[in-house]
């Protein structure tokens, strides 16, 4: 069984404590690898290394140089894609086909920011004086990045690529459940020409490695993806050093189906919206709002199709749904299934999955609750598993009211053939991402982030890089006379 090390200043090392923890294969519950249990001293060393790398040259690397590093990373990831995809599936449980998609997306993300590096620039402003006024963009410095377990390497890339593009140095902490693909990526840094210390990888738990990174006075910005609870703690802790924070905190996204939607596409889109990646998706369409004329028919069609979803080990190419990532996540989803049974009616699923090949792993049945009240816990709280809540509505006004009646605002989707209705809904939905006649496609070119309690800031696109930069105003006086005030 492999034992990994952490990456500090371009050198693989043990945690100062010498401790390790186990990482599991969720399909079997077997231990897959051991990784260092890093603590505050390791975070200290990593932050110091990042600071040295930043001050010692990386801040002065040209945009062309940073871009080339990113292009090389993209190439290396494409070369290693089969191996990385397999490891991602082994460690996270997700179907191999989805891992392959994710890893390709990782490379695309590096390529995008490789290209963007030379297109980020400041501005010259028309001030009413004989002067040149400029807004220069500079890297923020050292970033701390805290990654979730649902898209392990992809979420890491969403943070690494824009930060490298912007010229920051960083300390990145993968989720304790899924650190392996990021550690493997770390092995490729040197050949890609990434100077030592620019990216430091520290494995550890939230309390002992994540929290010290957030509190560290040597860190200028924290980028976090995870739970609302921890997001709030990150913001509170970052206040002491007035760090910039970027938070992506998930949601309870509405997937809204009007009676005039293409029926086949609707059924497919509703299932895809919440069952992809075992439902462990921040933008999962976990509230399915269906207009009454098609409510019964659509529910029946969804149930029929949900029954055909093939659960199994993610390495099997025919698997459509793998296990949940951890024993804890399994317990959480099982708890919500029980809550749901007391709040609504079960159309399909509702239990831990059993059967050949499933008993040792952390599998749950794809679950559909219907006649759900939007005030029910299963309609308000993020479950982060394959659990759909179906809610009926009468008209557009009611759909909108239900859709927006949530503390979250990450994503929403609308399905209808009426283009006027679609645009009216687009304008009124309180969400950072709105899909029309689809749900989930995500592109590195387009902004990603939440309204309301789904977070702060935007990742991806030029917005993602801006979050790692600060703006310096420069005034160049061209008037050679004294100011003449006194
Ligand atoms: P979490 O928010 O505890 O973990 C996410 C990351 O934050 C991990 O890297 C973890 O080590 C780190 N972390 C935990 N506590 C920390 C702290 N005090 N300071 C700094 N970093 C800390 O999420 P968890 O417990 O794994 O999952 C619980 C729920 O959170 C899920 O059921 C889901 O609802 C939500 N979640 C949302 C995600 C999203 O994509 N928005 C991703 C993961 C979880
Ligand atoms: Mg947690």
Short mmCIF file of C-alpha atoms and ligand atoms in Angstrom, two decimals:
data_model
loop_
_atom_site.label_atom_id
_atom_site.label_comp_id
_atom_site.label_asym_id
_atom_site.label_seq_id
_atom_site.Cartn_x
_atom_site.Cartn_y
_atom_site.Cartn_z
CA UNK A 1 0.00 0.00 0.00
CA UNK A 2 1.54 3.33 -1.00
CA UNK A 3 2.49 5.89 1.61
CA UNK A 4 2.62 9.43 0.27
CA UNK A 5 4.51 12.49 1.41
CA UNK A 6 3.60 16.16 1.34
CA UNK A 7 5.22 18.66 -1.05
CA UNK A 8 6.96 21.62 0.53
CA UNK A 9 9.39 23.84 -1.34
CA UNK A 10 9.69 21.32 -4.15
CA UNK A 11 10.72 18.56 -1.74
CA UNK A 12 8.66 15.54 -0.68
CA UNK A 13 8.57 15.34 3.09
CA UNK A 14 6.93 13.74 6.09
CA UNK A 15 4.73 15.73 8.44
CA UNK A 16 6.72 17.14 11.37
CA UNK A 17 4.71 14.89 13.69
CA UNK A 18 5.60 11.85 11.57
CA UNK A 19 1.92 10.82 11.67
CA UNK A 20 -0.16 9.47 8.79
CA UNK A 21 -3.81 8.68 8.19
CA UNK A 22 -5.61 6.18 5.97
CA UNK A 23 -7.34 6.98 2.71
CA UNK A 24 -10.09 4.62 1.58
CA UNK A 25 -11.62 3.06 -1.51
CA UNK A 26 -15.33 3.83 -1.00
CA UNK A 27 -16.43 0.95 -3.22
CA UNK A 28 -14.92 -1.63 -0.84
CA UNK A 29 -14.05 0.21 2.36
CA UNK A 30 -10.44 -0.99 1.94
CA UNK A 31 -7.49 1.24 2.77
CA UNK A 32 -6.04 2.56 -0.46
CA UNK A 33 -3.06 4.57 0.75
CA UNK A 34 -1.62 6.48 3.69
CA UNK A 35 -0.86 10.17 3.65
CA UNK A 36 0.84 12.53 6.12
CA UNK A 37 -1.34 14.00 8.84
CA UNK A 38 -0.01 17.54 8.52
CA UNK A 39 -0.50 20.05 11.32
CA UNK A 40 0.21 23.71 12.05
CA UNK A 41 4.02 23.30 11.86
CA UNK A 42 3.74 21.86 8.38
CA UNK A 43 1.42 24.65 7.32
CA UNK A 44 4.00 27.10 8.66
CA UNK A 45 6.76 25.53 6.59
CA UNK A 46 4.57 25.46 3.50
CA UNK A 47 3.53 29.09 3.85
CA UNK A 48 7.16 30.14 4.37
CA UNK A 49 8.15 28.24 1.23
CA UNK A 50 5.38 29.88 -0.76
CA UNK A 51 6.44 33.31 0.49
CA UNK A 52 10.07 32.68 -0.46
CA UNK A 53 9.05 31.49 -3.90
CA UNK A 54 6.82 34.50 -4.42
CA UNK A 55 9.30 37.13 -3.25
CA UNK A 56 12.28 35.29 -4.65
CA UNK A 57 11.31 35.44 -8.29
CA UNK A 58 7.83 34.11 -9.05
CA UNK A 59 6.25 37.53 -8.62
CA UNK A 60 8.53 38.74 -11.41
CA UNK A 61 7.99 35.79 -13.75
CA UNK A 62 6.63 37.05 -17.03
CA UNK A 63 3.08 36.33 -18.10
CA UNK A 64 4.55 34.29 -20.95
CA UNK A 65 6.52 32.14 -18.52
CA UNK A 66 3.48 31.55 -16.30
CA UNK A 67 1.40 30.70 -19.35
CA UNK A 68 3.96 28.17 -20.56
CA UNK A 69 4.01 26.43 -17.17
CA UNK A 70 0.23 26.09 -17.36
CA UNK A 71 0.33 24.72 -20.91
CA UNK A 72 2.92 22.16 -19.83
CA UNK A 73 0.75 21.16 -16.87
CA UNK A 74 -2.17 20.65 -19.25
CA UNK A 75 -0.04 18.46 -21.49
CA UNK A 76 1.29 16.41 -18.59
CA UNK A 77 -2.24 15.86 -17.27
CA UNK A 78 -3.43 14.71 -20.69
CA UNK A 79 -0.51 12.31 -20.92
CA UNK A 80 -1.23 10.89 -17.45
CA UNK A 81 -5.02 11.05 -17.83
CA UNK A 82 -5.79 7.31 -17.79
CA UNK A 83 -3.79 6.81 -14.60
CA UNK A 84 -5.21 9.90 -12.91
CA UNK A 85 -8.77 9.00 -13.86
CA UNK A 86 -8.43 5.51 -12.47
CA UNK A 87 -6.98 6.82 -9.22
CA UNK A 88 -9.74 9.44 -8.97
CA UNK A 89 -12.35 6.70 -9.27
CA UNK A 90 -10.61 4.45 -6.76
CA UNK A 91 -10.40 7.25 -4.22
CA UNK A 92 -13.70 9.08 -4.72
CA UNK A 93 -15.91 6.24 -5.95
CA UNK A 94 -17.24 8.09 -8.97
CA UNK A 95 -17.81 6.20 -12.25
CA UNK A 96 -14.66 6.00 -14.38
CA UNK A 97 -16.39 7.69 -17.30
CA UNK A 98 -17.03 10.71 -15.07
CA UNK A 99 -13.44 10.68 -13.81
CA UNK A 100 -12.16 10.68 -17.38
CA UNK A 101 -14.36 13.66 -18.08
CA UNK A 102 -13.08 15.44 -14.95
CA UNK A 103 -9.41 14.84 -15.74
CA UNK A 104 -9.86 16.13 -19.30
CA UNK A 105 -11.49 19.19 -17.74
CA UNK A 106 -8.47 19.63 -15.46
CA UNK A 107 -6.24 19.86 -18.52
CA UNK A 108 -8.67 22.24 -20.22
CA UNK A 109 -8.61 24.44 -17.13
CA UNK A 110 -4.80 24.66 -17.19
CA UNK A 111 -4.90 25.42 -20.92
CA UNK A 112 -7.48 28.14 -20.50
CA UNK A 113 -5.45 29.92 -17.83
CA UNK A 114 -2.26 29.33 -19.83
CA UNK A 115 -3.84 31.38 -22.59
CA UNK A 116 -5.29 33.96 -20.23
CA UNK A 117 -1.94 34.72 -18.57
CA UNK A 118 -0.89 37.00 -21.43
CA UNK A 119 -4.30 38.64 -21.71
CA UNK A 120 -4.58 39.96 -18.17
CA UNK A 121 -3.68 43.60 -18.12
CA UNK A 122 -4.44 46.85 -16.40
CA UNK A 123 -6.02 50.02 -17.74
CA UNK A 124 -5.14 53.62 -18.49
CA UNK A 125 -7.76 56.05 -17.22
CA UNK A 126 -8.79 59.41 -18.69
CA UNK A 127 -8.28 61.72 -15.67
CA UNK A 128 -8.90 65.48 -16.06
CA UNK A 129 -5.27 66.49 -15.52
CA UNK A 130 -1.98 66.49 -17.33
CA UNK A 131 -1.19 63.06 -16.02
CA UNK A 132 -1.29 59.39 -16.82
CA UNK A 133 -3.53 57.43 -14.48
CA UNK A 134 -3.27 53.69 -14.48
CA UNK A 135 -4.84 50.72 -12.77
CA UNK A 136 -2.20 48.01 -12.59
CA UNK A 137 -2.98 44.42 -11.72
CA UNK A 138 -0.60 42.64 -9.39
CA UNK A 139 -0.69 39.16 -7.85
CA UNK A 140 -2.11 39.08 -4.34
CA UNK A 141 0.82 37.10 -2.93
CA UNK A 142 0.39 33.80 -1.11
CA UNK A 143 -2.93 32.00 -1.39
CA UNK A 144 -4.32 29.21 0.81
CA UNK A 145 -6.61 26.82 -1.05
CA UNK A 146 -8.92 24.32 0.60
CA UNK A 147 -10.41 21.65 -1.64
CA UNK A 148 -13.51 19.42 -1.27
CA UNK A 149 -13.76 15.72 -2.06
CA UNK A 150 -16.50 15.62 -4.71
CA UNK A 151 -14.34 16.62 -7.70
CA UNK A 152 -10.93 16.24 -6.10
CA UNK A 153 -8.49 17.12 -8.87
CA UNK A 154 -10.89 19.33 -10.80
CA UNK A 155 -11.64 21.56 -7.81
CA UNK A 156 -7.88 21.75 -7.18
CA UNK A 157 -7.33 22.83 -10.79
CA UNK A 158 -10.05 25.50 -10.52
CA UNK A 159 -7.92 27.07 -7.78
CA UNK A 160 -4.37 26.27 -8.89
CA UNK A 161 -4.70 27.39 -12.50
CA UNK A 162 -6.01 30.94 -11.93
CA UNK A 163 -3.58 31.48 -9.05
CA UNK A 164 -0.59 30.42 -11.16
CA UNK A 165 -1.97 32.52 -14.02
CA UNK A 166 -2.14 35.56 -11.73
CA UNK A 167 1.38 35.01 -10.38
CA UNK A 168 0.54 33.94 -6.83
CA UNK A 169 2.32 31.27 -4.81
CA UNK A 170 0.14 28.89 -2.83
CA UNK A 171 -0.45 26.23 -0.25
CA UNK A 172 -3.16 23.80 -1.24
CA UNK A 173 -4.91 21.34 1.06
CA UNK A 174 -6.94 18.54 -0.53
CA UNK A 175 -9.86 17.03 1.34
CA UNK A 176 -8.75 14.36 3.79
CA UNK A 177 -10.94 11.82 1.99
CA UNK A 178 -9.45 12.36 -1.49
CA UNK A 179 -5.86 13.64 -1.53
CA UNK A 180 -4.33 11.18 -3.99
CA UNK A 181 -4.75 12.70 -7.45
CA UNK A 182 -3.48 16.08 -6.26
CA UNK A 183 -0.40 14.40 -4.76
CA UNK A 184 0.14 12.68 -8.11
CA UNK A 185 -0.22 16.00 -9.90
CA UNK A 186 2.46 17.36 -7.57
CA UNK A 187 4.92 14.86 -9.05
CA UNK A 188 4.54 16.58 -12.41
CA UNK A 189 5.32 20.12 -11.22
CA UNK A 190 9.07 19.96 -11.69
CA UNK A 191 9.03 18.66 -15.27
CA UNK A 192 6.49 21.39 -16.10
CA UNK A 193 8.93 24.07 -15.01
CA UNK A 194 6.95 25.21 -12.00
CA UNK A 195 9.57 26.75 -9.68
CA UNK A 196 9.89 25.04 -6.31
CA UNK A 197 7.70 26.45 -3.57
CA UNK A 198 5.16 28.05 -5.91
CA UNK A 199 2.69 25.25 -5.19
CA UNK A 200 2.96 23.42 -1.86
CA UNK A 201 0.65 20.48 -1.16
CA UNK A 202 -0.27 19.72 2.43
CA UNK A 203 -2.53 16.80 3.35
CA UNK A 204 -4.45 16.88 6.60
CA UNK A 205 -7.75 17.37 8.34
CA UNK A 206 -9.83 20.52 8.41
CA UNK A 207 -9.30 21.39 12.05
CA UNK A 208 -5.58 20.68 12.17
CA UNK A 209 -4.32 21.67 8.71
CA UNK A 210 -7.14 23.74 7.16
CA UNK A 211 -7.82 26.05 10.11
CA UNK A 212 -4.13 27.01 10.64
CA UNK A 213 -3.86 27.83 6.96
CA UNK A 214 -6.89 30.11 7.19
CA UNK A 215 -5.57 31.83 10.32
CA UNK A 216 -1.99 32.18 9.06
CA UNK A 217 -0.75 35.79 8.93
CA UNK A 218 1.51 34.91 5.99
CA UNK A 219 -1.44 34.04 3.76
CA UNK A 220 -3.10 36.83 1.75
CA UNK A 221 -6.15 35.02 0.47
CA UNK A 222 -8.17 31.90 1.17
CA UNK A 223 -10.10 30.08 -1.52
CA UNK A 224 -12.46 27.54 0.00
CA UNK A 225 -15.01 25.10 -1.38
CA UNK A 226 -17.07 23.06 1.05
CA UNK A 227 -19.84 23.30 3.61
CA UNK A 228 -21.61 26.49 4.69
CA UNK A 229 -20.69 25.77 8.28
CA UNK A 230 -16.96 25.70 7.56
CA UNK A 231 -17.32 28.57 5.07
CA UNK A 232 -18.62 30.76 7.90
CA UNK A 233 -15.76 29.66 10.15
CA UNK A 234 -13.28 30.48 7.39
CA UNK A 235 -14.70 33.96 7.04
CA UNK A 236 -14.69 34.58 10.79
CA UNK A 237 -11.11 33.40 11.13
CA UNK A 238 -9.91 35.32 8.07
CA UNK A 239 -11.28 38.51 9.65
CA UNK A 240 -8.42 38.58 12.16
CA UNK A 241 -5.87 39.12 9.42
CA UNK A 242 -8.32 40.73 6.97
CA UNK A 243 -7.61 38.14 4.31
CA UNK A 244 -9.52 38.10 1.09
CA UNK A 245 -11.87 35.13 0.98
CA UNK A 246 -13.47 33.28 -1.88
CA UNK A 247 -16.18 30.81 -0.83
CA UNK A 248 -18.08 28.24 -2.86
CA UNK A 249 -20.61 26.64 -0.55
CA UNK A 250 -23.09 24.56 -2.44
CA UNK A 251 -26.84 24.85 -2.49
CA UNK A 252 -30.32 23.47 -2.85
CA UNK A 253 -30.79 24.26 -6.48
CA UNK A 254 -34.20 24.23 -8.17
CA UNK A 255 -34.63 22.35 -11.45
CA UNK A 256 -37.91 23.71 -12.84
CA UNK A 257 -40.07 21.90 -15.39
CA UNK A 258 -42.98 23.62 -17.14
CA UNK A 259 -45.66 21.53 -18.80
CA UNK A 260 -44.57 22.63 -22.26
CA UNK A 261 -41.01 21.29 -21.84
CA UNK A 262 -39.81 18.50 -24.11
CA UNK A 263 -40.91 15.56 -22.01
CA UNK A 264 -38.11 13.08 -22.70
CA UNK A 265 -35.47 15.75 -22.22
CA UNK A 266 -37.16 16.82 -18.99
CA UNK A 267 -37.11 13.34 -17.45
CA UNK A 268 -33.50 12.86 -18.43
CA UNK A 269 -32.48 16.33 -17.26
CA UNK A 270 -34.13 15.95 -13.87
CA UNK A 271 -32.28 12.69 -13.17
CA UNK A 272 -28.98 13.93 -14.55
CA UNK A 273 -29.31 17.12 -12.51
CA UNK A 274 -29.26 15.33 -9.16
CA UNK A 275 -27.89 11.80 -9.70
CA UNK A 276 -24.67 12.63 -11.56
CA UNK A 277 -21.60 12.07 -9.35
CA UNK A 278 -23.86 10.28 -6.81
CA UNK A 279 -25.52 13.63 -6.16
CA UNK A 280 -22.34 14.86 -4.51
CA UNK A 281 -22.49 18.06 -6.51
CA UNK A 282 -22.69 21.61 -5.17
CA UNK A 283 -25.01 22.59 -8.00
CA UNK A 284 -27.18 19.46 -7.77
CA UNK A 285 -30.74 20.06 -8.90
CA UNK A 286 -32.03 18.51 -5.71
CA UNK A 287 -35.39 20.34 -5.79
CA UNK A 288 -37.32 19.25 -8.86
CA UNK A 289 -40.24 21.63 -9.39
CA UNK A 290 -42.84 20.22 -11.79
CA UNK A 291 -45.92 21.95 -13.18
CA UNK A 292 -49.09 20.09 -12.25
CA UNK A 293 -50.33 18.99 -15.72
CA UNK A 294 -47.19 16.82 -16.15
CA UNK A 295 -46.49 16.14 -12.45
CA UNK A 296 -47.80 12.57 -12.23
CA UNK A 297 -46.55 11.47 -15.62
CA UNK A 298 -43.10 12.90 -15.05
CA UNK A 299 -42.80 11.39 -11.60
CA UNK A 300 -43.68 7.94 -12.99
CA UNK A 301 -41.21 8.30 -15.84
CA UNK A 302 -38.43 9.44 -13.48
CA UNK A 303 -39.07 6.52 -11.16
CA UNK A 304 -39.02 4.02 -14.02
CA UNK A 305 -35.72 5.39 -15.25
CA UNK A 306 -34.17 5.74 -11.79
CA UNK A 307 -34.75 2.01 -11.26
CA UNK A 308 -32.47 1.29 -14.22
CA UNK A 309 -29.49 3.24 -12.84
CA UNK A 310 -26.69 0.72 -12.44
CA UNK A 311 -24.86 0.98 -9.14
CA UNK A 312 -21.44 -0.56 -8.76
CA UNK A 313 -17.72 -0.16 -8.49
CA UNK A 314 -16.79 2.96 -10.42
CA UNK A 315 -14.04 1.09 -12.26
CA UNK A 316 -16.70 -0.93 -14.11
CA UNK A 317 -17.47 0.99 -17.31
CA UNK A 318 -21.15 0.13 -17.13
CA UNK A 319 -21.55 1.71 -13.67
CA UNK A 320 -23.75 4.79 -13.65
CA UNK A 321 -23.56 5.50 -9.94
CA UNK A 322 -20.71 4.72 -7.57
CA UNK A 323 -20.54 4.72 -3.78
CA UNK A 324 -20.61 7.85 -1.65
CA UNK A 325 -17.19 9.15 -0.77
CA UNK A 326 -17.02 8.18 2.90
CA UNK A 327 -18.66 6.37 5.76
CA UNK A 328 -19.60 9.79 7.20
CA UNK A 329 -21.26 10.90 3.98
CA UNK A 330 -23.13 7.57 3.82
CA UNK A 331 -24.40 8.11 7.37
CA UNK A 332 -25.44 11.67 6.51
CA UNK A 333 -27.41 10.63 3.43
CA UNK A 334 -29.05 7.70 5.26
CA UNK A 335 -30.11 10.12 7.99
CA UNK A 336 -31.71 12.43 5.44
CA UNK A 337 -33.48 9.48 3.81
CA UNK A 338 -35.08 8.78 7.19
CA UNK A 339 -35.95 12.45 7.68
CA UNK A 340 -37.52 12.43 4.23
CA UNK A 341 -39.71 9.40 5.02
CA UNK A 342 -41.29 11.43 7.81
CA UNK A 343 -41.77 14.53 5.67
CA UNK A 344 -42.85 13.27 2.25
CA UNK A 345 -43.66 10.18 0.16
CA UNK A 346 -41.00 7.84 -1.21
CA UNK A 347 -41.35 7.13 -4.93
CA UNK A 348 -38.19 5.05 -5.24
CA UNK A 349 -35.14 4.20 -3.15
CA UNK A 350 -34.82 5.48 0.37
CA UNK A 351 -32.20 3.09 1.77
CA UNK A 352 -28.65 1.91 1.67
CA UNK A 353 -28.09 -0.11 -1.49
CA UNK A 354 -27.45 -3.83 -1.19
CA UNK A 355 -26.76 -6.67 -3.56
CA UNK A 356 -23.84 -8.21 -5.39
CA UNK A 357 -20.72 -6.08 -5.08
CA UNK A 358 -22.43 -3.37 -3.04
CA UNK A 359 -22.42 -4.61 0.53
CA UNK A 360 -18.90 -3.63 1.52
CA UNK A 361 -19.03 -0.20 -0.09
CA UNK A 362 -20.82 3.00 0.84
CA UNK A 363 -23.67 2.78 -1.66
CA UNK A 364 -27.12 4.32 -1.36
CA UNK A 365 -30.13 3.88 -3.60
CA UNK A 366 -31.03 6.72 -5.92
CA UNK A 367 -33.96 8.20 -4.04
CA UNK A 368 -36.96 10.24 -5.12
CA UNK A 369 -39.30 11.87 -2.59
CA UNK A 370 -42.48 13.47 -3.94
CA UNK A 371 -45.21 15.80 -2.72
CA UNK A 372 -42.41 17.51 -0.80
CA UNK A 373 -43.22 20.75 0.99
CA UNK A 374 -40.63 23.39 0.16
CA UNK A 375 -40.32 24.04 3.91
CA UNK A 376 -39.37 20.42 4.64
CA UNK A 377 -35.82 19.79 5.73
CA UNK A 378 -35.15 17.64 2.65
CA UNK A 379 -36.11 20.67 0.54
CA UNK A 380 -34.07 23.18 2.55
CA UNK A 381 -30.87 21.43 3.62
CA UNK A 382 -28.08 20.32 1.34
CA UNK A 383 -27.93 16.52 1.42
CA UNK A 384 -25.09 15.97 -1.05
CA UNK A 385 -26.23 12.56 -2.16
CA UNK A 386 -28.61 11.02 -4.73
CA UNK A 387 -31.79 12.33 -3.14
CA UNK A 388 -34.37 14.23 -5.17
CA UNK A 389 -37.28 16.19 -3.73
CA UNK A 390 -40.16 16.63 -6.19
CA UNK A 391 -42.41 19.61 -5.59
CA UNK A 392 -45.53 20.48 -7.63
CA UNK A 393 -46.46 23.99 -8.76
CA UNK A 394 -49.33 25.65 -10.63
CA UNK A 395 -47.95 28.64 -12.48
CA UNK A 396 -44.86 30.68 -13.22
CA UNK A 397 -45.29 32.93 -10.20
CA UNK A 398 -45.47 29.97 -7.86
CA UNK A 399 -42.47 28.29 -9.50
CA UNK A 400 -40.44 31.44 -9.02
CA UNK A 401 -41.51 31.89 -5.42
CA UNK A 402 -40.63 28.28 -4.53
CA UNK A 403 -37.37 28.39 -6.48
CA UNK A 404 -36.13 31.49 -4.67
CA UNK A 405 -37.44 30.47 -1.26
CA UNK A 406 -34.14 29.01 -0.06
CA UNK A 407 -31.15 30.41 1.79
CA UNK A 408 -28.95 29.24 -1.10
CA UNK A 409 -28.39 30.64 -4.58
CA UNK A 410 -25.80 28.65 -6.46
CA UNK A 411 -27.68 27.35 -9.48
CA UNK A 412 -31.09 26.94 -11.08
CA UNK A 413 -32.47 25.45 -14.27
CA UNK A 414 -35.62 26.11 -16.28
CA UNK A 415 -37.15 23.79 -18.86
CA UNK A 416 -39.76 25.13 -21.27
CA UNK A 417 -40.32 25.69 -24.98
CA UNK A 418 -41.60 29.21 -24.34
CA UNK A 419 -38.61 31.48 -24.83
CA UNK A 420 -40.36 34.46 -23.22
CA UNK A 421 -41.08 32.48 -20.10
CA UNK A 422 -37.52 31.20 -19.99
CA UNK A 423 -36.09 34.71 -20.13
CA UNK A 424 -38.54 36.01 -17.52
CA UNK A 425 -37.41 33.24 -15.20
CA UNK A 426 -33.73 33.84 -15.99
CA UNK A 427 -34.11 37.46 -14.92
CA UNK A 428 -35.86 36.66 -11.65
CA UNK A 429 -34.04 33.56 -10.41
CA UNK A 430 -31.65 34.33 -7.56
CA UNK A 431 -28.75 32.12 -8.54
CA UNK A 432 -25.21 32.57 -9.79
CA UNK A 433 -25.70 30.04 -12.59
CA UNK A 434 -28.94 29.57 -14.54
CA UNK A 435 -29.35 26.87 -17.16
CA UNK A 436 -32.15 26.83 -19.72
CA UNK A 437 -33.19 23.40 -21.01
CA UNK A 438 -30.15 21.74 -19.44
CA UNK A 439 -28.59 21.33 -16.03
CA UNK A 440 -24.94 21.00 -14.98
CA UNK A 441 -22.76 21.82 -17.98
CA UNK A 442 -19.86 23.87 -16.67
CA UNK A 443 -17.22 25.59 -18.71
CA UNK A 444 -13.90 26.99 -17.63
CA UNK A 445 -14.65 30.09 -19.73
CA UNK A 446 -17.80 30.95 -17.76
CA UNK A 447 -18.16 32.32 -14.22
CA UNK A 448 -19.01 29.96 -11.35
CA UNK A 449 -20.21 31.04 -7.92
CA UNK A 450 -23.19 31.69 -5.75
CA UNK A 451 -25.76 34.25 -4.70
CA UNK A 452 -26.95 34.43 -1.10
CA UNK A 453 -25.48 31.75 1.19
CA UNK A 454 -23.90 29.84 -1.65
CA UNK A 455 -20.77 31.89 -1.42
CA UNK A 456 -18.64 34.87 -2.22
CA UNK A 457 -16.68 35.57 -5.38
CA UNK A 458 -16.50 33.81 -8.73
CA UNK A 459 -14.24 31.08 -10.00
CA UNK A 460 -13.30 30.29 -13.62
CA UNK A 461 -13.00 32.62 -16.58
CA UNK A 462 -11.22 35.93 -16.15
CA UNK A 463 -13.20 36.38 -12.91
CA UNK A 464 -11.31 33.46 -11.40
CA UNK A 465 -7.93 35.09 -12.06
CA UNK A 466 -9.09 38.51 -10.82
CA UNK A 467 -9.72 36.93 -7.42
CA UNK A 468 -5.98 36.30 -7.15
CA UNK A 469 -4.99 39.84 -8.10
CA UNK A 470 -5.05 43.23 -6.50
CA UNK A 471 -5.25 46.58 -8.22
CA UNK A 472 -2.70 49.31 -7.81
CA UNK A 473 -3.63 52.83 -8.81
CA UNK A 474 -0.70 54.73 -10.32
CA UNK A 475 -0.67 58.48 -11.01
CA UNK A 476 2.13 59.90 -13.17
CA UNK A 477 2.24 63.66 -13.09
CA UNK A 478 3.25 65.21 -16.43
CA UNK A 479 3.03 68.78 -15.17
CA UNK A 480 6.53 70.03 -14.36
CA UNK A 481 5.37 73.06 -12.34
CA UNK A 482 4.98 72.97 -8.54
CA UNK A 483 1.48 72.20 -7.29
CA UNK A 484 1.28 75.85 -6.15
CA UNK A 485 -1.14 75.36 -3.27
CA UNK A 486 0.93 77.03 -0.52
P1 LIG B 1 -16.20 20.38 4.87
O1 LIG B 1 -16.65 21.75 4.56
O2 LIG B 1 -15.95 20.04 6.32
O3 LIG B 1 -14.84 20.05 4.09
C1 LIG B 1 -14.39 20.71 2.92
C2 LIG B 1 -12.91 21.04 3.04
O4 LIG B 1 -12.73 21.95 4.14
C3 LIG B 1 -12.00 19.84 3.36
O5 LIG B 1 -10.76 20.03 2.72
C4 LIG B 1 -11.82 19.94 4.86
O6 LIG B 1 -10.65 19.34 5.33
C5 LIG B 1 -11.78 21.43 5.06
N1 LIG B 1 -12.15 21.88 6.40
C6 LIG B 1 -13.01 21.30 7.28
N2 LIG B 1 -13.08 22.01 8.42
C7 LIG B 1 -12.24 23.06 8.28
C8 LIG B 1 -11.88 24.16 9.10
N3 LIG B 1 -12.37 24.30 10.32
N4 LIG B 1 -11.00 25.07 8.62
C9 LIG B 1 -10.48 24.95 7.39
N5 LIG B 1 -10.78 23.93 6.56
C10 LIG B 1 -11.65 23.00 6.99
O7 LIG B 1 -17.25 19.38 4.24
P2 LIG B 1 -17.56 17.86 4.68
O8 LIG B 1 -17.63 17.78 6.18
O9 LIG B 1 -16.60 16.98 4.01
O10 LIG B 1 -19.00 17.65 4.06
C11 LIG B 1 -20.16 18.09 4.76
C12 LIG B 1 -21.13 18.72 3.79
O11 LIG B 1 -20.55 19.88 3.21
C13 LIG B 1 -21.53 17.87 2.61
O12 LIG B 1 -22.52 16.95 2.92
C14 LIG B 1 -22.00 18.93 1.66
O13 LIG B 1 -23.31 19.31 1.97
C15 LIG B 1 -21.08 20.08 1.92
N6 LIG B 1 -20.00 20.14 0.93
C16 LIG B 1 -20.12 21.00 -0.13
C17 LIG B 1 -19.19 21.01 -1.13
C18 LIG B 1 -19.31 21.93 -2.29
O14 LIG B 1 -18.89 21.59 -3.38
N7 LIG B 1 -19.82 23.13 -2.14
C19 LIG B 1 -18.03 20.11 -1.12
C20 LIG B 1 -17.94 19.30 0.08
C21 LIG B 1 -18.92 19.32 1.04
MG1 LIG B 2 -16.73 18.80 7.74
#
